[in-house]
Coordinates of C-alpha atoms in Angstrom, one line a residue:
M1261 CA 31.7 19.6 -32.5
S1262 CA 33.1 21.2 -35.4
E1263 CA 31.2 24.8 -35.7
P1264 CA 33.4 28.3 -35.3
F1265 CA 32.5 30.1 -31.8
Y1266 CA 31.7 33.0 -34.6
R1267 CA 30.4 33.6 -38.5
R1268 CA 30.9 37.2 -39.8
A1269 CA 28.0 38.7 -41.1
E1270 CA 29.3 41.8 -42.1
S1271 CA 32.8 43.2 -41.8
A1272 CA 32.0 44.2 -38.6
V1273 CA 29.2 42.1 -37.0
F1274 CA 29.2 38.5 -35.7
E1275 CA 26.7 36.1 -35.5
P1276 CA 27.7 33.3 -32.1
S1277 CA 27.4 30.0 -32.5
P1278 CA 26.0 27.6 -30.1
A1279 CA 29.6 26.8 -29.1
T1280 CA 30.0 30.4 -27.5
E1281 CA 27.0 29.1 -24.7
S1282 CA 27.7 29.9 -21.1
P1283 CA 27.3 27.7 -18.7
W1284 CA 24.9 29.8 -16.2
D1285 CA 22.4 30.4 -18.9
T1286 CA 22.5 28.8 -22.6
S1287 CA 21.1 32.0 -24.0
L1288 CA 24.2 33.9 -22.7
Q1289 CA 27.8 34.0 -24.2
H1290 CA 30.7 32.4 -22.2
G1291 CA 33.2 35.2 -21.4
G1292 CA 35.8 33.6 -23.3
P1293 CA 34.7 33.2 -26.9
P1294 CA 33.9 37.4 -26.7
S1295 CA 37.3 38.1 -25.2
A1296 CA 38.9 36.4 -28.1
L1297 CA 36.9 37.9 -30.8
L1298 CA 37.7 41.0 -29.3
I1299 CA 41.2 41.1 -28.8
G1300 CA 41.6 39.2 -31.9
E1301 CA 40.4 42.5 -33.9
I1302 CA 42.9 44.9 -32.1
E1303 CA 45.2 42.1 -33.5
K1304 CA 44.5 42.8 -37.0
V1305 CA 44.9 47.0 -36.6
T1306 CA 48.2 46.6 -34.4
A1307 CA 49.8 43.9 -36.8
G1308 CA 53.4 44.5 -37.3
H1309 CA 53.6 47.2 -34.5
G1310 CA 55.0 44.5 -31.5
R1311 CA 53.5 42.1 -29.2
I1312 CA 50.3 42.2 -27.3
A1313 CA 51.8 42.0 -23.4
E1314 CA 48.5 43.0 -21.3
A1315 CA 44.8 42.7 -22.2
H1316 CA 42.3 44.0 -20.3
V1317 CA 38.7 42.7 -21.0
D1318 CA 35.5 44.4 -19.1
F1319 CA 31.9 42.4 -19.1
L1320 CA 30.0 45.2 -19.3
G1321 CA 26.5 43.3 -18.5
V1322 CA 25.1 39.9 -19.4
I1323 CA 26.1 39.3 -22.7
P1324 CA 23.5 37.5 -25.0
R1325 CA 24.1 35.2 -27.7
K1326 CA 22.8 37.7 -30.6
P1327 CA 24.2 39.2 -33.5
G1328 CA 26.9 42.3 -32.0
V1329 CA 29.2 44.5 -33.4
V1330 CA 33.1 45.1 -32.6
E1331 CA 34.4 48.5 -33.0
V1332 CA 38.2 48.9 -32.7
R1333 CA 39.9 52.7 -31.7
T1334 CA 43.6 53.9 -31.2
L1335 CA 43.4 55.0 -27.8
R1336 CA 47.1 56.0 -27.5
P1337 CA 49.2 55.9 -30.5
G1338 CA 53.0 55.5 -30.7
R1339 CA 56.1 53.5 -32.2
R1340 CA 57.4 51.2 -29.3
V1341 CA 54.1 51.3 -26.8
R1342 CA 50.5 51.5 -28.2
L1343 CA 46.8 51.0 -26.1
D1344 CA 44.2 50.1 -28.7
A1345 CA 40.7 49.3 -27.8
A1346 CA 37.7 47.3 -28.9
T1347 CA 33.5 47.1 -28.0
L1348 CA 31.2 44.8 -29.0
T1349 CA 27.8 46.0 -29.3
I1350 CA 24.7 43.7 -28.5
E1351 CA 21.2 45.5 -29.8
G1352 CA 22.3 48.9 -28.7
R1353 CA 24.0 47.9 -25.9
V1354 CA 27.8 47.4 -25.4
V1355 CA 28.4 44.5 -23.6
A1356 CA 32.2 44.1 -23.6
E1357 CA 35.2 46.0 -24.1
A1358 CA 38.6 45.1 -24.4
R1359 CA 41.5 47.3 -24.3
C1360 CA 45.4 45.6 -24.7
W1361 CA 48.8 46.8 -24.7
T1362 CA 51.2 46.3 -27.5
I1363 CA 54.9 46.3 -27.5
A1364 CA 57.0 47.1 -30.0
A1365 CA 59.9 43.7 -29.6
S1366 CA 63.5 44.6 -29.9
E1367 CA 66.5 42.6 -30.8
G1368 CA 69.3 42.5 -27.9
A1369 CA 67.5 41.6 -24.7
D1370 CA 68.1 38.0 -25.1
K1371 CA 68.0 36.6 -21.7
R1372 CA 64.7 34.2 -21.4
V1373 CA 63.7 34.0 -17.5
E1374 CA 60.4 32.3 -16.6
H1375 CA 59.7 30.9 -13.1
R1376 CA 57.7 27.9 -11.9
T1377 CA 58.3 26.1 -8.6
A1378 CA 57.4 22.5 -10.2
P1379 CA 58.3 21.1 -13.5
L1380 CA 55.5 21.7 -16.1
P1381 CA 53.3 18.4 -15.9
A1382 CA 53.2 16.4 -19.2
I1383 CA 49.9 16.5 -21.7
P1384 CA 47.3 13.5 -20.2
E1385 CA 45.9 10.7 -22.4
A1386 CA 42.5 11.4 -23.7
T1387 CA 39.5 10.3 -21.5
A1388 CA 35.8 9.5 -22.5
D1389 CA 34.7 11.3 -19.6
A1390 CA 32.8 14.6 -19.7
P1391 CA 35.1 17.3 -19.7
F1392 CA 32.5 18.8 -16.4
P1393 CA 30.4 15.8 -15.4
D1394 CA 29.9 18.0 -11.9
F1395 CA 28.4 21.1 -13.8
P1396 CA 24.4 21.0 -14.2
G1397 CA 22.6 21.1 -17.6
S1398 CA 24.3 20.7 -21.1
W1399 CA 26.0 23.6 -23.0
H1400 CA 28.2 23.8 -26.1
Y1401 CA 31.3 25.5 -24.9
Q1402 CA 32.9 22.9 -23.2
H1403 CA 32.4 20.7 -25.9
A1404 CA 34.7 23.6 -28.3
I1405 CA 37.5 22.7 -26.0
E1406 CA 39.6 19.7 -25.5
W1407 CA 40.2 18.9 -21.7
R1408 CA 42.6 17.2 -20.0
P1409 CA 42.9 17.2 -16.1
V1410 CA 46.4 17.2 -14.4
R1411 CA 44.9 17.8 -11.1
G1412 CA 41.7 18.6 -9.6
H1413 CA 39.1 19.4 -10.9
S1414 CA 35.8 16.8 -12.2
G1415 CA 34.0 17.3 -8.9
E1416 CA 36.6 18.3 -6.4
L1417 CA 36.7 22.1 -4.7
G1418 CA 40.1 23.8 -5.3
P1419 CA 42.9 24.5 -6.8
A1420 CA 43.3 23.1 -10.6
A1421 CA 45.4 22.4 -13.2
I1422 CA 44.7 21.6 -16.7
W1423 CA 45.4 21.2 -20.3
T1424 CA 43.6 22.4 -22.9
R1425 CA 42.9 22.9 -26.6
V1426 CA 40.8 24.9 -28.7
R1427 CA 39.0 22.2 -31.0
V1428 CA 36.8 24.9 -33.0
P1429 CA 38.5 28.5 -35.2
V1430 CA 37.1 31.7 -33.7
I1431 CA 35.6 33.2 -36.5
E1432 CA 34.6 31.1 -39.5
G1433 CA 37.1 30.9 -42.6
E1434 CA 40.0 32.9 -40.2
T1435 CA 42.8 30.9 -38.4
A1436 CA 42.6 32.1 -34.7
T1437 CA 46.0 33.0 -33.4
P1438 CA 47.9 31.9 -30.5
L1439 CA 46.5 35.0 -28.1
Q1440 CA 42.8 34.3 -29.3
R1441 CA 43.0 30.8 -28.1
L1442 CA 44.4 31.4 -25.2
A1443 CA 42.0 33.8 -24.3
V1444 CA 39.0 31.1 -25.3
V1445 CA 40.3 29.8 -22.2
A1446 CA 41.8 31.7 -20.0
D1447 CA 38.0 32.7 -18.6
S1448 CA 37.5 29.0 -17.6
G1449 CA 40.1 29.4 -14.7
N1450 CA 37.5 30.3 -12.0
G1451 CA 35.3 27.0 -13.3
I1452 CA 38.0 24.6 -13.0
S1453 CA 38.9 25.8 -9.3
N1454 CA 36.3 26.5 -8.4
E1455 CA 35.4 26.8 -4.2
L1456 CA 32.0 26.3 -4.0
P1457 CA 29.9 23.5 -5.4
L1458 CA 28.9 24.6 -9.0
D1459 CA 25.5 24.1 -8.8
D1460 CA 24.8 25.9 -5.4
F1461 CA 26.3 29.2 -6.3
L1462 CA 27.3 31.5 -9.1
F1463 CA 30.9 32.5 -8.9
V1464 CA 31.0 34.9 -12.0
P1465 CA 33.6 37.1 -13.6
T1466 CA 33.4 40.7 -14.0
A1467 CA 36.4 41.0 -16.2
L1468 CA 39.8 39.6 -17.5
Q1469 CA 42.9 40.4 -17.3
L1470 CA 46.2 38.5 -19.0
S1471 CA 49.7 40.3 -18.8
L1472 CA 52.1 37.8 -21.0
H1473 CA 55.5 38.3 -21.4
R1474 CA 54.9 36.0 -24.5
H1475 CA 52.5 34.7 -26.5
P1476 CA 51.7 30.5 -26.1
A1477 CA 53.2 28.4 -29.0
G1478 CA 51.3 25.7 -30.3
D1479 CA 47.6 24.2 -29.8
W1480 CA 47.8 23.2 -26.0
V1481 CA 47.4 25.8 -22.8
L1482 CA 47.7 25.2 -19.4
L1483 CA 45.5 26.2 -16.9
D1484 CA 46.9 26.4 -13.4
A1485 CA 44.5 27.9 -11.0
R1486 CA 43.0 29.2 -7.8
T1487 CA 40.4 30.8 -6.2
S1488 CA 40.5 32.8 -3.1
L1489 CA 37.3 34.1 -1.3
A1490 CA 36.6 36.4 1.1
G1491 CA 33.5 35.3 2.5
D1492 CA 31.6 38.2 1.9
G1493 CA 30.7 37.8 -1.5
I1494 CA 33.3 38.9 -3.1
G1495 CA 36.4 36.8 -4.8
A1496 CA 39.3 36.3 -7.1
T1497 CA 40.7 33.6 -9.3
V1498 CA 44.6 33.5 -10.4
T1499 CA 45.5 31.4 -13.4
E1500 CA 49.1 30.9 -14.5
L1501 CA 49.2 30.4 -18.3
H1502 CA 52.0 27.9 -19.7
D1503 CA 52.1 26.2 -22.9
E1504 CA 54.4 23.1 -23.4
S1505 CA 57.4 25.0 -23.3
G1506 CA 57.4 26.6 -20.3
S1507 CA 55.3 29.6 -18.5
V1508 CA 53.1 32.6 -20.7
G1509 CA 52.1 34.7 -18.5
T1510 CA 49.5 34.7 -16.1
G1511 CA 45.6 35.4 -15.8
T1512 CA 43.3 37.7 -13.4
Q1513 CA 39.7 37.6 -12.9
P1514 CA 37.5 39.6 -9.6
L1515 CA 34.2 37.1 -9.3
L1516 CA 30.9 38.1 -8.3
V1517 CA 30.4 35.2 -5.6
Q1518 CA 26.2 34.4 -4.4
P1519 CA 23.8 31.3 -4.0
R1520 CA 22.5 30.3 -7.2
T1521 CA 19.1 29.3 -7.5
P1522 CA 17.0 27.0 -10.7
V1523 CA 15.9 29.8 -12.4
Q1524 CA 18.9 32.3 -11.6
T1525 CA 21.1 34.0 -14.3
P1526 CA 24.4 35.9 -13.8
N1527 CA 24.3 40.0 -13.9
R1528 CA 27.1 41.0 -14.8
A1529 CA 26.2 44.8 -14.5

C-alpha cells in the first residue's frame, strides 16, 4: 500500500483514503489517522514555540470515512506553555477533537532520565505472516503499517509488544512528523493487547492520551501495551511508547467493552 491516509482537497478540507479504514467497520476511520491529522495541524501553528508534551484526542462519535474540515484554535497562549485545540468536522458534526500542551524547551536541564524495567527488545526480522490474522474481515489500515511482533499478538490474548513503522504519508505530499507517526500507531494499543477474542467483542477507545517527555527519533515505534478490564463493560489500555534509543512516553485509552454481533458497529457517542 502506498496511498496516503489523507489528501488535502482545500486548505482545511481533507479526504480520507481506504488506508484509514477501521477494523470494526470499513466505512469508518480507525482512530490513529484522525489523531495524527489533528495533532499535525496543531504542530504547524505551534512550530517554533516548543514541543508538544501532552496530546489528548477525544473521539466524539464514529468517524465516517468521508471528507472532513479541520479547525485549529489557541485556547491558552503563552511564551513557555500554551494549549491549542483542533477539531475534525464531517457532515456538520464534530467527530474528534485534539488538545495539545506545548512546552518550550530550555538549556541547562541536561539530565536525561528514562525508566524501563527490561532491555529494549530488538526489531525482529520481517515475515510474510498477515499482521492481524485473528481479526475478522479485511481492512486497509493494517497494511499501511509495518508490524514486527516481539511478544504476544497474533491470536494470543493478553499484553503484547510490537515494533511498528508507518509506511505511508499522513497527508499526501507532506512529510509526516515523528509525533504524527507515533499518533498513527498509538491508538492500536488496545487492539494488540486484547484480553477478549476480537471476533466476539468490541473494545473501542473513546479517547487517546499521549504523555511524552520527548518525541521519537527515526521511523520505528515500539508499542508495549496491556489492557485491564473491570468486568462491567469498562476497560483501559496503557501503552509504553519507545523508539530505538529508549522510552518516549505513554499512551492511555479508556475502553467501551461489549459483545459483538456480525452486523454491529461501534458507537463512540
